[in-house]
Structure formats: structure tokens, C-alpha cells
């Protein structure tokens, strides 16, 4: 009876041993698969770092080219720095004095002038304007070409401001005239002390100017 029971237990023990062996083989086979996945995930950051490092120098290697600056064209007109201005002797009549504004080309090249100069009284240390600009009397004349040393003239009328009511005129001491040549943005100063009307509402003109003509 004992032998019979042992003979029945032996197959059961052998079968149990086979199950344990298979479990051991299955556990050992899963480990390599898990370890092979780790290198593949660490390769991605390396390639990104290399791309970023090599792209930076290429973007700054080409210097920016500054835009070209256009130079103003010389149109042949007389500029403020090309001339010397002076007031000639005047003639009195009908409550006004008429004096020629002499415009002399003091540069080394010819220049042209055409039209009415801008004329106004100025006063004070800052040269502020007093009253309205000179009224433009008559029609625009032909262009006058001035070679170096030559002179053109524009006649200016100076009205005696005592003819106006003082309350309306607001009489103000002036130091002279600010002159703009035709089509010029820079001005010249001509000394001519006197009295002007600070008000811009006088019934008339305190200054008037005619077109430029040859001297």
C-alpha cells in the first residue's frame, strides 16, 4: 500500500516542478524587452540640442545693409546762404517809405530767383515776428539769373504805422526784417530799426513787397 501511494504522488510532484520551471523561464524572458526600450527614449533630446546649437550662428552671420540716403538735388535756385541782403535808400510818399531790398549773389556759382520774397518785422532777442507778413503787390515776374557778384531787387513799402489807431495797431519796437527768398525755407535777417504794429487786425498793410527784378 505504501508503494502504491508513493507511485501516485511522484507524477504530481513532477508536474509541479514543471510549472515552476516554466514560470522561471517566462519571468527571465520579459527583462530584455524592458531594457531595450530605455535607449530609444534618451536619443530624442540629443538630436534636438544639436539642431538648436547649429542654427544660431547662421542667422547672425549676414550683417544688415543700411538703406541708402537720397541727397537733395541742386535746382539752381538762390538759397539763403548764397546771397547777401541790404536795404537801399528810400523815397517817401503818401504816408509810406519805399526802399529796395538788394539781393546779391555772394556764392561762387550762378543761381536764379523768381517771385516775391517773404518779408516780416521781427523783434526781441528771440526774433519773434511782429504783425502780419508783407502784402504781395502786383504780379510774379520772370526769373532773374544772378552770376556771382550780380544783384537783383525787390521793392518794399514801409507804411507809417502812426497812421493807424494805437489801440488797434499795438505799436511795437522792431529790430529789422526776416526775409525768405522765393521757394526757400531758411531765412535771412536785415537790420532796420523802427516801429511796427503787433496786431494782425489793422485796416490795411504795414508792409508790402513787389516781385524780384534785375537791379
PDB file of N, CA and C in Angstrom, residues 54-160:
ATOM      1  N   UNK A  54      23.421  74.510 -33.858  1.00  0.00           N
ATOM      2  CA  UNK A  54      23.972  74.809 -35.183  1.00  0.00           C
ATOM      3  C   UNK A  54      23.163  75.853 -35.928  1.00  0.00           C
ATOM      4  N   UNK A  55      21.900  76.096 -35.506  1.00  0.00           N
ATOM      5  CA  UNK A  55      21.085  77.053 -36.248  1.00  0.00           C
ATOM      6  C   UNK A  55      21.363  78.491 -35.846  1.00  0.00           C
ATOM      7  N   UNK A  56      21.851  78.769 -34.649  1.00  0.00           N
ATOM      8  CA  UNK A  56      22.048  80.132 -34.172  1.00  0.00           C
ATOM      9  C   UNK A  56      23.097  80.905 -34.951  1.00  0.00           C
ATOM     10  N   UNK A  57      24.315  80.375 -35.217  1.00  0.00           N
ATOM     11  CA  UNK A  57      25.323  81.176 -35.925  1.00  0.00           C
ATOM     12  C   UNK A  57      24.888  81.569 -37.319  1.00  0.00           C
ATOM     13  N   UNK A  58      24.113  80.730 -38.029  1.00  0.00           N
ATOM     14  CA  UNK A  58      23.759  81.031 -39.401  1.00  0.00           C
ATOM     15  C   UNK A  58      22.854  82.245 -39.497  1.00  0.00           C
ATOM     16  N   UNK A  59      22.006  82.506 -38.484  1.00  0.00           N
ATOM     17  CA  UNK A  59      21.084  83.633 -38.543  1.00  0.00           C
ATOM     18  C   UNK A  59      21.785  84.970 -38.312  1.00  0.00           C
ATOM     19  N   UNK A  60      22.933  84.997 -37.655  1.00  0.00           N
ATOM     20  CA  UNK A  60      23.626  86.252 -37.362  1.00  0.00           C
ATOM     21  C   UNK A  60      24.887  86.445 -38.188  1.00  0.00           C
ATOM     22  N   UNK A  61      25.130  85.569 -39.144  1.00  0.00           N
ATOM     23  CA  UNK A  61      26.377  85.658 -39.889  1.00  0.00           C
ATOM     24  C   UNK A  61      26.322  86.731 -40.962  1.00  0.00           C
ATOM     25  N   UNK A  62      25.110  87.136 -41.451  1.00  0.00           N
ATOM     26  CA  UNK A  62      24.999  88.125 -42.505  1.00  0.00           C
ATOM     27  C   UNK A  62      24.667  89.483 -41.912  1.00  0.00           C
ATOM     28  N   UNK A  63      25.547  90.494 -42.016  1.00  0.00           N
ATOM     29  CA  UNK A  63      25.271  91.809 -41.437  1.00  0.00           C
ATOM     30  C   UNK A  63      24.193  92.540 -42.215  1.00  0.00           C
ATOM     31  N   UNK A  64      23.395  93.387 -41.515  1.00  0.00           N
ATOM     32  CA  UNK A  64      22.347  94.157 -42.168  1.00  0.00           C
ATOM     33  C   UNK A  64      22.956  95.303 -42.962  1.00  0.00           C
ATOM     34  N   UNK A  65      22.417  95.584 -44.159  1.00  0.00           N
ATOM     35  CA  UNK A  65      22.897  96.667 -45.007  1.00  0.00           C
ATOM     36  C   UNK A  65      22.051  97.901 -44.785  1.00  0.00           C
ATOM     37  N   UNK A  66      22.641  99.048 -44.366  1.00  0.00           N
ATOM     38  CA  UNK A  66      21.838 100.252 -44.110  1.00  0.00           C
ATOM     39  C   UNK A  66      21.246 100.794 -45.399  1.00  0.00           C
ATOM     40  N   UNK A  67      20.029 101.376 -45.361  1.00  0.00           N
ATOM     41  CA  UNK A  67      19.409 101.910 -46.577  1.00  0.00           C
ATOM     42  C   UNK A  67      20.155 103.137 -47.079  1.00  0.00           C
ATOM     43  N   UNK A  68      20.156 103.313 -48.389  1.00  0.00           N
ATOM     44  CA  UNK A  68      20.827 104.455 -48.997  1.00  0.00           C
ATOM     45  C   UNK A  68      20.039 105.725 -48.709  1.00  0.00           C
ATOM     46  N   UNK A  69      20.734 106.841 -48.429  1.00  0.00           N
ATOM     47  CA  UNK A  69      20.101 108.119 -48.136  1.00  0.00           C
ATOM     48  C   UNK A  69      20.184 108.991 -49.383  1.00  0.00           C
ATOM     49  N   UNK A  70      19.019 109.445 -49.852  1.00  0.00           N
ATOM     50  CA  UNK A  70      18.980 110.278 -51.058  1.00  0.00           C
ATOM     51  C   UNK A  70      19.510 111.677 -50.754  1.00  0.00           C
ATOM     52  N   UNK A  71      20.351 112.204 -51.631  1.00  0.00           N
ATOM     53  CA  UNK A  71      20.901 113.532 -51.475  1.00  0.00           C
ATOM     54  C   UNK A  71      20.000 114.548 -52.171  1.00  0.00           C
ATOM     55  N   UNK A  72      19.771 115.728 -51.543  1.00  0.00           N
ATOM     56  CA  UNK A  72      18.911 116.728 -52.180  1.00  0.00           C
ATOM     57  C   UNK A  72      19.509 117.220 -53.491  1.00  0.00           C
ATOM     58  N   UNK A  73      18.650 117.388 -54.488  1.00  0.00           N
ATOM     59  CA  UNK A  73      19.115 117.832 -55.804  1.00  0.00           C
ATOM     60  C   UNK A  73      19.314 119.350 -55.803  1.00  0.00           C
ATOM     61  N   UNK A  74      20.290 119.837 -56.546  1.00  0.00           N
ATOM     62  CA  UNK A  74      20.543 121.261 -56.696  1.00  0.00           C
ATOM     63  C   UNK A  74      19.679 121.764 -57.851  1.00  0.00           C
ATOM     64  N   UNK A  75      18.635 122.560 -57.528  1.00  0.00           N
ATOM     65  CA  UNK A  75      17.722 123.042 -58.565  1.00  0.00           C
ATOM     66  C   UNK A  75      18.139 124.385 -59.151  1.00  0.00           C
ATOM     67  N   UNK A  76      19.286 124.907 -58.734  1.00  0.00           N
ATOM     68  CA  UNK A  76      19.796 126.141 -59.309  1.00  0.00           C
ATOM     69  C   UNK A  76      19.209 127.409 -58.727  1.00  0.00           C
ATOM     70  N   UNK A  77      18.280 127.286 -57.741  1.00  0.00           N
ATOM     71  CA  UNK A  77      17.697 128.472 -57.132  1.00  0.00           C
ATOM     72  C   UNK A  77      18.637 129.068 -56.089  1.00  0.00           C
ATOM     73  N   UNK A  78      18.547 130.369 -55.898  1.00  0.00           N
ATOM     74  CA  UNK A  78      19.355 131.029 -54.881  1.00  0.00           C
ATOM     75  C   UNK A  78      18.867 130.621 -53.496  1.00  0.00           C
ATOM     76  N   UNK A  79      19.792 130.200 -52.646  1.00  0.00           N
ATOM     77  CA  UNK A  79      19.485 129.810 -51.279  1.00  0.00           C
ATOM     78  C   UNK A  79      19.906 130.922 -50.307  1.00  0.00           C
ATOM     79  N   UNK A  80      19.449 130.808 -49.074  1.00  0.00           N
ATOM     80  CA  UNK A  80      19.755 131.836 -48.076  1.00  0.00           C
ATOM     81  C   UNK A  80      21.258 132.032 -47.909  1.00  0.00           C
ATOM     82  N   UNK A  81      22.022 130.940 -47.978  1.00  0.00           N
ATOM     83  CA  UNK A  81      23.464 131.042 -47.807  1.00  0.00           C
ATOM     84  C   UNK A  81      24.210 131.520 -49.043  1.00  0.00           C
ATOM     85  N   UNK A  82      23.498 131.688 -50.174  1.00  0.00           N
ATOM     86  CA  UNK A  82      24.146 132.112 -51.418  1.00  0.00           C
ATOM     87  C   UNK A  82      24.158 133.624 -51.593  1.00  0.00           C
ATOM     88  N   UNK A  83      23.436 134.343 -50.751  1.00  0.00           N
ATOM     89  CA  UNK A  83      23.216 135.770 -51.014  1.00  0.00           C
ATOM     90  C   UNK A  83      23.553 136.639 -49.799  1.00  0.00           C
ATOM     91  N   UNK A  84      23.740 137.919 -50.090  1.00  0.00           N
ATOM     92  CA  UNK A  84      23.822 138.961 -49.071  1.00  0.00           C
ATOM     93  C   UNK A  84      22.705 139.960 -49.346  1.00  0.00           C
ATOM     94  N   UNK A  85      22.006 140.372 -48.276  1.00  0.00           N
ATOM     95  CA  UNK A  85      20.865 141.264 -48.422  1.00  0.00           C
ATOM     96  C   UNK A  85      21.156 142.610 -47.768  1.00  0.00           C
ATOM     97  N   UNK A  86      20.594 143.670 -48.364  1.00  0.00           N
ATOM     98  CA  UNK A  86      20.744 145.016 -47.815  1.00  0.00           C
ATOM     99  C   UNK A  86      19.593 145.871 -48.304  1.00  0.00           C
ATOM    100  N   UNK A  87      19.218 146.858 -47.509  1.00  0.00           N
ATOM    101  CA  UNK A  87      18.188 147.814 -47.910  1.00  0.00           C
ATOM    102  C   UNK A  87      18.853 149.050 -48.505  1.00  0.00           C
ATOM    103  N   UNK A  88      18.369 149.442 -49.687  1.00  0.00           N
ATOM    104  CA  UNK A  88      18.882 150.652 -50.323  1.00  0.00           C
ATOM    105  C   UNK A  88      18.166 151.890 -49.806  1.00  0.00           C
ATOM    106  N   UNK A  89      18.582 153.052 -50.330  1.00  0.00           N
ATOM    107  CA  UNK A  89      17.959 154.318 -49.942  1.00  0.00           C
ATOM    108  C   UNK A  89      16.523 154.368 -50.457  1.00  0.00           C
ATOM    109  N   UNK A  90      15.640 155.018 -49.654  1.00  0.00           N
ATOM    110  CA  UNK A  90      14.227 155.003 -49.995  1.00  0.00           C
ATOM    111  C   UNK A  90      13.672 156.353 -50.387  1.00  0.00           C
ATOM    112  N   UNK A  91      12.460 156.318 -50.903  1.00  0.00           N
ATOM    113  CA  UNK A  91      11.709 157.515 -51.261  1.00  0.00           C
ATOM    114  C   UNK A  91      10.420 157.526 -50.451  1.00  0.00           C
ATOM    115  N   UNK A  92      10.062 158.706 -49.928  1.00  0.00           N
ATOM    116  CA  UNK A  92       8.857 158.826 -49.117  1.00  0.00           C
ATOM    117  C   UNK A  92       7.707 159.313 -49.984  1.00  0.00           C
ATOM    118  N   UNK A  93       6.503 158.899 -49.589  1.00  0.00           N
ATOM    119  CA  UNK A  93       5.315 159.373 -50.299  1.00  0.00           C
ATOM    120  C   UNK A  93       4.058 158.742 -49.735  1.00  0.00           C
ATOM    121  N   UNK A  94       3.014 159.595 -49.542  1.00  0.00           N
ATOM    122  CA  UNK A  94       1.684 159.163 -49.123  1.00  0.00           C
ATOM    123  C   UNK A  94       1.719 158.327 -47.854  1.00  0.00           C
ATOM    124  N   UNK A  95       2.463 158.792 -46.856  1.00  0.00           N
ATOM    125  CA  UNK A  95       2.494 158.115 -45.567  1.00  0.00           C
ATOM    126  C   UNK A  95       3.297 156.825 -45.561  1.00  0.00           C
ATOM    127  N   UNK A  96       4.159 156.613 -46.559  1.00  0.00           N
ATOM    128  CA  UNK A  96       4.972 155.399 -46.636  1.00  0.00           C
ATOM    129  C   UNK A  96       6.375 155.738 -47.100  1.00  0.00           C
ATOM    130  N   UNK A  97       7.292 154.778 -46.899  1.00  0.00           N
ATOM    131  CA  UNK A  97       8.651 154.869 -47.421  1.00  0.00           C
ATOM    132  C   UNK A  97       8.885 153.615 -48.269  1.00  0.00           C
ATOM    133  N   UNK A  98       9.424 153.834 -49.477  1.00  0.00           N
ATOM    134  CA  UNK A  98       9.707 152.713 -50.390  1.00  0.00           C
ATOM    135  C   UNK A  98      11.224 152.515 -50.474  1.00  0.00           C
ATOM    136  N   UNK A  99      11.664 151.310 -50.140  1.00  0.00           N
ATOM    137  CA  UNK A  99      13.099 151.027 -50.141  1.00  0.00           C
ATOM    138  C   UNK A  99      13.355 149.725 -50.924  1.00  0.00           C
ATOM    139  N   UNK A 100      14.418 149.691 -51.729  1.00  0.00           N
ATOM    140  CA  UNK A 100      14.734 148.478 -52.479  1.00  0.00           C
ATOM    141  C   UNK A 100      15.485 147.457 -51.609  1.00  0.00           C
ATOM    142  N   UNK A 101      15.044 146.228 -51.624  1.00  0.00           N
ATOM    143  CA  UNK A 101      15.789 145.134 -50.992  1.00  0.00           C
ATOM    144  C   UNK A 101      16.764 144.601 -52.028  1.00  0.00           C
ATOM    145  N   UNK A 102      18.041 144.793 -51.789  1.00  0.00           N
ATOM    146  CA  UNK A 102      19.075 144.381 -52.736  1.00  0.00           C
ATOM    147  C   UNK A 102      19.545 142.965 -52.390  1.00  0.00           C
ATOM    148  N   UNK A 103      19.479 142.065 -53.365  1.00  0.00           N
ATOM    149  CA  UNK A 103      19.829 140.647 -53.197  1.00  0.00           C
ATOM    150  C   UNK A 103      21.035 140.367 -54.078  1.00  0.00           C
ATOM    151  N   UNK A 104      22.185 140.161 -53.474  1.00  0.00           N
ATOM    152  CA  UNK A 104      23.440 139.970 -54.224  1.00  0.00           C
ATOM    153  C   UNK A 104      23.921 138.537 -54.090  1.00  0.00           C
ATOM    154  N   UNK A 105      24.269 137.936 -55.222  1.00  0.00           N
ATOM    155  CA  UNK A 105      24.811 136.572 -55.216  1.00  0.00           C
ATOM    156  C   UNK A 105      26.249 136.622 -54.703  1.00  0.00           C
ATOM    157  N   UNK A 106      26.451 136.118 -53.497  1.00  0.00           N
ATOM    158  CA  UNK A 106      27.777 136.132 -52.879  1.00  0.00           C
ATOM    159  C   UNK A 106      28.472 134.766 -52.976  1.00  0.00           C
ATOM    160  N   UNK A 107      27.872 133.826 -53.708  1.00  0.00           N
ATOM    161  CA  UNK A 107      28.464 132.498 -53.849  1.00  0.00           C
ATOM    162  C   UNK A 107      29.403 132.464 -55.056  1.00  0.00           C
ATOM    163  N   UNK A 108      29.956 131.292 -55.324  1.00  0.00           N
ATOM    164  CA  UNK A 108      30.898 131.134 -56.439  1.00  0.00           C
ATOM    165  C   UNK A 108      30.252 130.506 -57.665  1.00  0.00           C
ATOM    166  N   UNK A 109      28.928 130.395 -57.667  1.00  0.00           N
ATOM    167  CA  UNK A 109      28.222 129.782 -58.796  1.00  0.00           C
ATOM    168  C   UNK A 109      26.956 130.573 -59.112  1.00  0.00           C
ATOM    169  N   UNK A 110      26.467 130.522 -60.348  1.00  0.00           N
ATOM    170  CA  UNK A 110      25.227 131.227 -60.693  1.00  0.00           C
ATOM    171  C   UNK A 110      24.030 130.614 -59.969  1.00  0.00           C
ATOM    172  N   UNK A 111      23.018 131.441 -59.721  1.00  0.00           N
ATOM    173  CA  UNK A 111      21.750 130.953 -59.175  1.00  0.00           C
ATOM    174  C   UNK A 111      20.638 131.835 -59.696  1.00  0.00           C
ATOM    175  N   UNK A 112      19.405 131.345 -59.599  1.00  0.00           N
ATOM    176  CA  UNK A 112      18.252 132.074 -60.127  1.00  0.00           C
ATOM    177  C   UNK A 112      17.265 132.379 -59.018  1.00  0.00           C
ATOM    178  N   UNK A 113      16.490 133.446 -59.221  1.00  0.00           N
ATOM    179  CA  UNK A 113      15.484 133.853 -58.245  1.00  0.00           C
ATOM    180  C   UNK A 113      14.277 134.381 -58.998  1.00  0.00           C
ATOM    181  N   UNK A 114      13.072 134.030 -58.542  1.00  0.00           N
ATOM    182  CA  UNK A 114      11.849 134.458 -59.220  1.00  0.00           C
ATOM    183  C   UNK A 114      10.709 134.557 -58.206  1.00  0.00           C
ATOM    184  N   UNK A 115       9.970 135.656 -58.276  1.00  0.00           N
ATOM    185  CA  UNK A 115       8.788 135.789 -57.440  1.00  0.00           C
ATOM    186  C   UNK A 115       8.957 136.792 -56.308  1.00  0.00           C
ATOM    187  N   UNK A 116       8.135 136.598 -55.269  1.00  0.00           N
ATOM    188  CA  UNK A 116       8.069 137.526 -54.141  1.00  0.00           C
ATOM    189  C   UNK A 116       8.846 136.977 -52.946  1.00  0.00           C
ATOM    190  N   UNK A 117       9.744 137.762 -52.364  1.00  0.00           N
ATOM    191  CA  UNK A 117      10.341 137.345 -51.090  1.00  0.00           C
ATOM    192  C   UNK A 117       9.294 137.395 -49.982  1.00  0.00           C
ATOM    193  N   UNK A 118       9.470 136.552 -48.962  1.00  0.00           N
ATOM    194  CA  UNK A 118       8.654 136.654 -47.756  1.00  0.00           C
ATOM    195  C   UNK A 118       9.285 137.663 -46.825  1.00  0.00           C
ATOM    196  N   UNK A 119       8.493 138.649 -46.375  1.00  0.00           N
ATOM    197  CA  UNK A 119       9.028 139.753 -45.572  1.00  0.00           C
ATOM    198  C   UNK A 119       8.144 139.952 -44.344  1.00  0.00           C
ATOM    199  N   UNK A 120       8.765 140.130 -43.175  1.00  0.00           N
ATOM    200  CA  UNK A 120       8.012 140.427 -41.949  1.00  0.00           C
ATOM    201  C   UNK A 120       8.912 141.153 -40.962  1.00  0.00           C
ATOM    202  N   UNK A 121       8.279 141.929 -40.055  1.00  0.00           N
ATOM    203  CA  UNK A 121       9.011 142.563 -38.969  1.00  0.00           C
ATOM    204  C   UNK A 121       9.358 141.520 -37.900  1.00  0.00           C
ATOM    205  N   UNK A 122      10.513 141.710 -37.225  1.00  0.00           N
ATOM    206  CA  UNK A 122      10.885 140.864 -36.095  1.00  0.00           C
ATOM    207  C   UNK A 122      11.374 141.750 -34.958  1.00  0.00           C
ATOM    208  N   UNK A 123      11.231 141.224 -33.731  1.00  0.00           N
ATOM    209  CA  UNK A 123      11.625 141.993 -32.545  1.00  0.00           C
ATOM    210  C   UNK A 123      12.124 141.045 -31.469  1.00  0.00           C
ATOM    211  N   UNK A 124      12.767 141.628 -30.443  1.00  0.00           N
ATOM    212  CA  UNK A 124      13.204 140.854 -29.288  1.00  0.00           C
ATOM    213  C   UNK A 124      14.450 140.039 -29.547  1.00  0.00           C
ATOM    214  N   UNK A 125      14.991 139.484 -28.464  1.00  0.00           N
ATOM    215  CA  UNK A 125      16.191 138.664 -28.573  1.00  0.00           C
ATOM    216  C   UNK A 125      15.926 137.352 -29.315  1.00  0.00           C
ATOM    217  N   UNK A 126      14.669 136.893 -29.269  1.00  0.00           N
ATOM    218  CA  UNK A 126      14.335 135.640 -29.936  1.00  0.00           C
ATOM    219  C   UNK A 126      13.929 135.827 -31.393  1.00  0.00           C
ATOM    220  N   UNK A 127      13.839 137.075 -31.861  1.00  0.00           N
ATOM    221  CA  UNK A 127      13.490 137.341 -33.250  1.00  0.00           C
ATOM    222  C   UNK A 127      12.068 136.953 -33.615  1.00  0.00           C
ATOM    223  N   UNK A 128      11.123 137.131 -32.686  1.00  0.00           N
ATOM    224  CA  UNK A 128       9.734 136.762 -32.970  1.00  0.00           C
ATOM    225  C   UNK A 128       9.100 137.753 -33.938  1.00  0.00           C
ATOM    226  N   UNK A 129       8.151 137.266 -34.712  1.00  0.00           N
ATOM    227  CA  UNK A 129       7.502 138.091 -35.726  1.00  0.00           C
ATOM    228  C   UNK A 129       6.544 139.080 -35.087  1.00  0.00           C
ATOM    229  N   UNK A 130       6.468 140.261 -35.707  1.00  0.00           N
ATOM    230  CA  UNK A 130       5.562 141.314 -35.249  1.00  0.00           C
ATOM    231  C   UNK A 130       4.582 141.620 -36.380  1.00  0.00           C
ATOM    232  N   UNK A 131       3.316 141.356 -36.139  1.00  0.00           N
ATOM    233  CA  UNK A 131       2.299 141.652 -37.148  1.00  0.00           C
ATOM    234  C   UNK A 131       2.288 140.655 -38.295  1.00  0.00           C
ATOM    235  N   UNK A 132       1.554 141.027 -39.350  1.00  0.00           N
ATOM    236  CA  UNK A 132       1.374 140.140 -40.498  1.00  0.00           C
ATOM    237  C   UNK A 132       2.572 140.196 -41.456  1.00  0.00           C
ATOM    238  N   UNK A 133       2.673 139.174 -42.313  1.00  0.00           N
ATOM    239  CA  UNK A 133       3.651 139.190 -43.393  1.00  0.00           C
ATOM    240  C   UNK A 133       3.334 140.327 -44.368  1.00  0.00           C
ATOM    241  N   UNK A 134       4.351 140.718 -45.120  1.00  0.00           N
ATOM    242  CA  UNK A 134       4.163 141.767 -46.110  1.00  0.00           C
ATOM    243  C   UNK A 134       3.179 141.328 -47.192  1.00  0.00           C
ATOM    244  N   UNK A 135       2.315 142.256 -47.596  1.00  0.00           N
ATOM    245  CA  UNK A 135       1.368 142.007 -48.680  1.00  0.00           C
ATOM    246  C   UNK A 135       2.131 141.937 -50.001  1.00  0.00           C
ATOM    247  N   UNK A 136       1.772 140.960 -50.857  1.00  0.00           N
ATOM    248  CA  UNK A 136       2.429 140.818 -52.161  1.00  0.00           C
ATOM    249  C   UNK A 136       1.684 141.657 -53.197  1.00  0.00           C
ATOM    250  N   UNK A 137       2.353 142.665 -53.690  1.00  0.00           N
ATOM    251  CA  UNK A 137       1.723 143.633 -54.595  1.00  0.00           C
ATOM    252  C   UNK A 137       2.158 143.379 -56.047  1.00  0.00           C
ATOM    253  N   UNK A 138       1.192 143.327 -56.954  1.00  0.00           N
ATOM    254  CA  UNK A 138       1.492 143.134 -58.366  1.00  0.00           C
ATOM    255  C   UNK A 138       1.536 141.674 -58.748  1.00  0.00           C
ATOM    256  N   UNK A 139       2.160 141.394 -59.903  1.00  0.00           N
ATOM    257  CA  UNK A 139       2.230 140.033 -60.445  1.00  0.00           C
ATOM    258  C   UNK A 139       3.654 139.489 -60.356  1.00  0.00           C
ATOM    259  N   UNK A 140       3.741 138.168 -60.414  1.00  0.00           N
ATOM    260  CA  UNK A 140       5.036 137.495 -60.354  1.00  0.00           C
ATOM    261  C   UNK A 140       5.815 137.739 -61.634  1.00  0.00           C
ATOM    262  N   UNK A 141       7.059 138.162 -61.480  1.00  0.00           N
ATOM    263  CA  UNK A 141       7.880 138.470 -62.640  1.00  0.00           C
ATOM    264  C   UNK A 141       8.645 137.268 -63.163  1.00  0.00           C
ATOM    265  N   UNK A 142       9.465 137.508 -64.164  1.00  0.00           N
ATOM    266  CA  UNK A 142      10.289 136.451 -64.763  1.00  0.00           C
ATOM    267  C   UNK A 142      11.456 136.101 -63.847  1.00  0.00           C
ATOM    268  N   UNK A 143      12.033 134.929 -64.094  1.00  0.00           N
ATOM    269  CA  UNK A 143      13.205 134.512 -63.319  1.00  0.00           C
ATOM    270  C   UNK A 143      14.388 135.414 -63.635  1.00  0.00           C
ATOM    271  N   UNK A 144      15.161 135.698 -62.614  1.00  0.00           N
ATOM    272  CA  UNK A 144      16.355 136.526 -62.755  1.00  0.00           C
ATOM    273  C   UNK A 144      17.557 135.647 -62.428  1.00  0.00           C
ATOM    274  N   UNK A 145      18.474 135.507 -63.405  1.00  0.00           N
ATOM    275  CA  UNK A 145      19.686 134.732 -63.173  1.00  0.00           C
ATOM    276  C   UNK A 145      20.783 135.656 -62.657  1.00  0.00           C
ATOM    277  N   UNK A 146      21.379 135.248 -61.533  1.00  0.00           N
ATOM    278  CA  UNK A 146      22.441 136.048 -60.924  1.00  0.00           C
ATOM    279  C   UNK A 146      23.756 135.289 -60.997  1.00  0.00           C
ATOM    280  N   UNK A 147      24.698 135.829 -61.738  1.00  0.00           N
ATOM    281  CA  UNK A 147      26.062 135.303 -61.697  1.00  0.00           C
ATOM    282  C   UNK A 147      26.723 135.801 -60.410  1.00  0.00           C
ATOM    283  N   UNK A 148      27.818 135.190 -59.989  1.00  0.00           N
ATOM    284  CA  UNK A 148      28.492 135.649 -58.766  1.00  0.00           C
ATOM    285  C   UNK A 148      28.760 137.154 -58.802  1.00  0.00           C
ATOM    286  N   UNK A 149      28.333 137.856 -57.764  1.00  0.00           N
ATOM    287  CA  UNK A 149      28.522 139.303 -57.670  1.00  0.00           C
ATOM    288  C   UNK A 149      27.385 140.129 -58.216  1.00  0.00           C
ATOM    289  N   UNK A 150      26.442 139.537 -58.953  1.00  0.00           N
ATOM    290  CA  UNK A 150      25.329 140.291 -59.516  1.00  0.00           C
ATOM    291  C   UNK A 150      24.199 140.464 -58.493  1.00  0.00           C
ATOM    292  N   UNK A 151      23.341 141.493 -58.738  1.00  0.00           N
ATOM    293  CA  UNK A 151      22.307 141.867 -57.772  1.00  0.00           C
ATOM    294  C   UNK A 151      20.941 141.955 -58.429  1.00  0.00           C
ATOM    295  N   UNK A 152      19.920 141.488 -57.708  1.00  0.00           N
ATOM    296  CA  UNK A 152      18.518 141.681 -58.070  1.00  0.00           C
ATOM    297  C   UNK A 152      17.859 142.519 -56.974  1.00  0.00           C
ATOM    298  N   UNK A 153      16.654 143.038 -57.265  1.00  0.00           N
ATOM    299  CA  UNK A 153      15.994 143.956 -56.342  1.00  0.00           C
ATOM    300  C   UNK A 153      14.527 143.574 -56.181  1.00  0.00           C
ATOM    301  N   UNK A 154      14.021 143.730 -54.961  1.00  0.00           N
ATOM    302  CA  UNK A 154      12.589 143.643 -54.678  1.00  0.00           C
ATOM    303  C   UNK A 154      12.211 144.871 -53.866  1.00  0.00           C
ATOM    304  N   UNK A 155      11.255 145.662 -54.329  1.00  0.00           N
ATOM    305  CA  UNK A 155      10.887 146.912 -53.675  1.00  0.00           C
ATOM    306  C   UNK A 155       9.923 146.643 -52.517  1.00  0.00           C
ATOM    307  N   UNK A 156      10.203 147.268 -51.356  1.00  0.00           N
ATOM    308  CA  UNK A 156       9.390 147.090 -50.152  1.00  0.00           C
ATOM    309  C   UNK A 156       8.782 148.434 -49.746  1.00  0.00           C
ATOM    310  N   UNK A 157       7.493 148.414 -49.416  1.00  0.00           N
ATOM    311  CA  UNK A 157       6.788 149.585 -48.905  1.00  0.00           C
ATOM    312  C   UNK A 157       6.666 149.485 -47.390  1.00  0.00           C
ATOM    313  N   UNK A 158       7.176 150.503 -46.688  1.00  0.00           N
ATOM    314  CA  UNK A 158       7.067 150.590 -45.233  1.00  0.00           C
ATOM    315  C   UNK A 158       6.017 151.649 -44.909  1.00  0.00           C
ATOM    316  N   UNK A 159       4.868 151.228 -44.412  1.00  0.00           N
ATOM    317  CA  UNK A 159       3.794 152.162 -44.069  1.00  0.00           C
ATOM    318  C   UNK A 159       4.091 152.772 -42.697  1.00  0.00           C
ATOM    319  N   UNK A 160       3.844 154.085 -42.574  1.00  0.00           N
ATOM    320  CA  UNK A 160       3.987 154.754 -41.287  1.00  0.00           C
ATOM    321  C   UNK A 160       2.852 154.268 -40.386  1.00  0.00           C
TER     322      UNK A 160
END
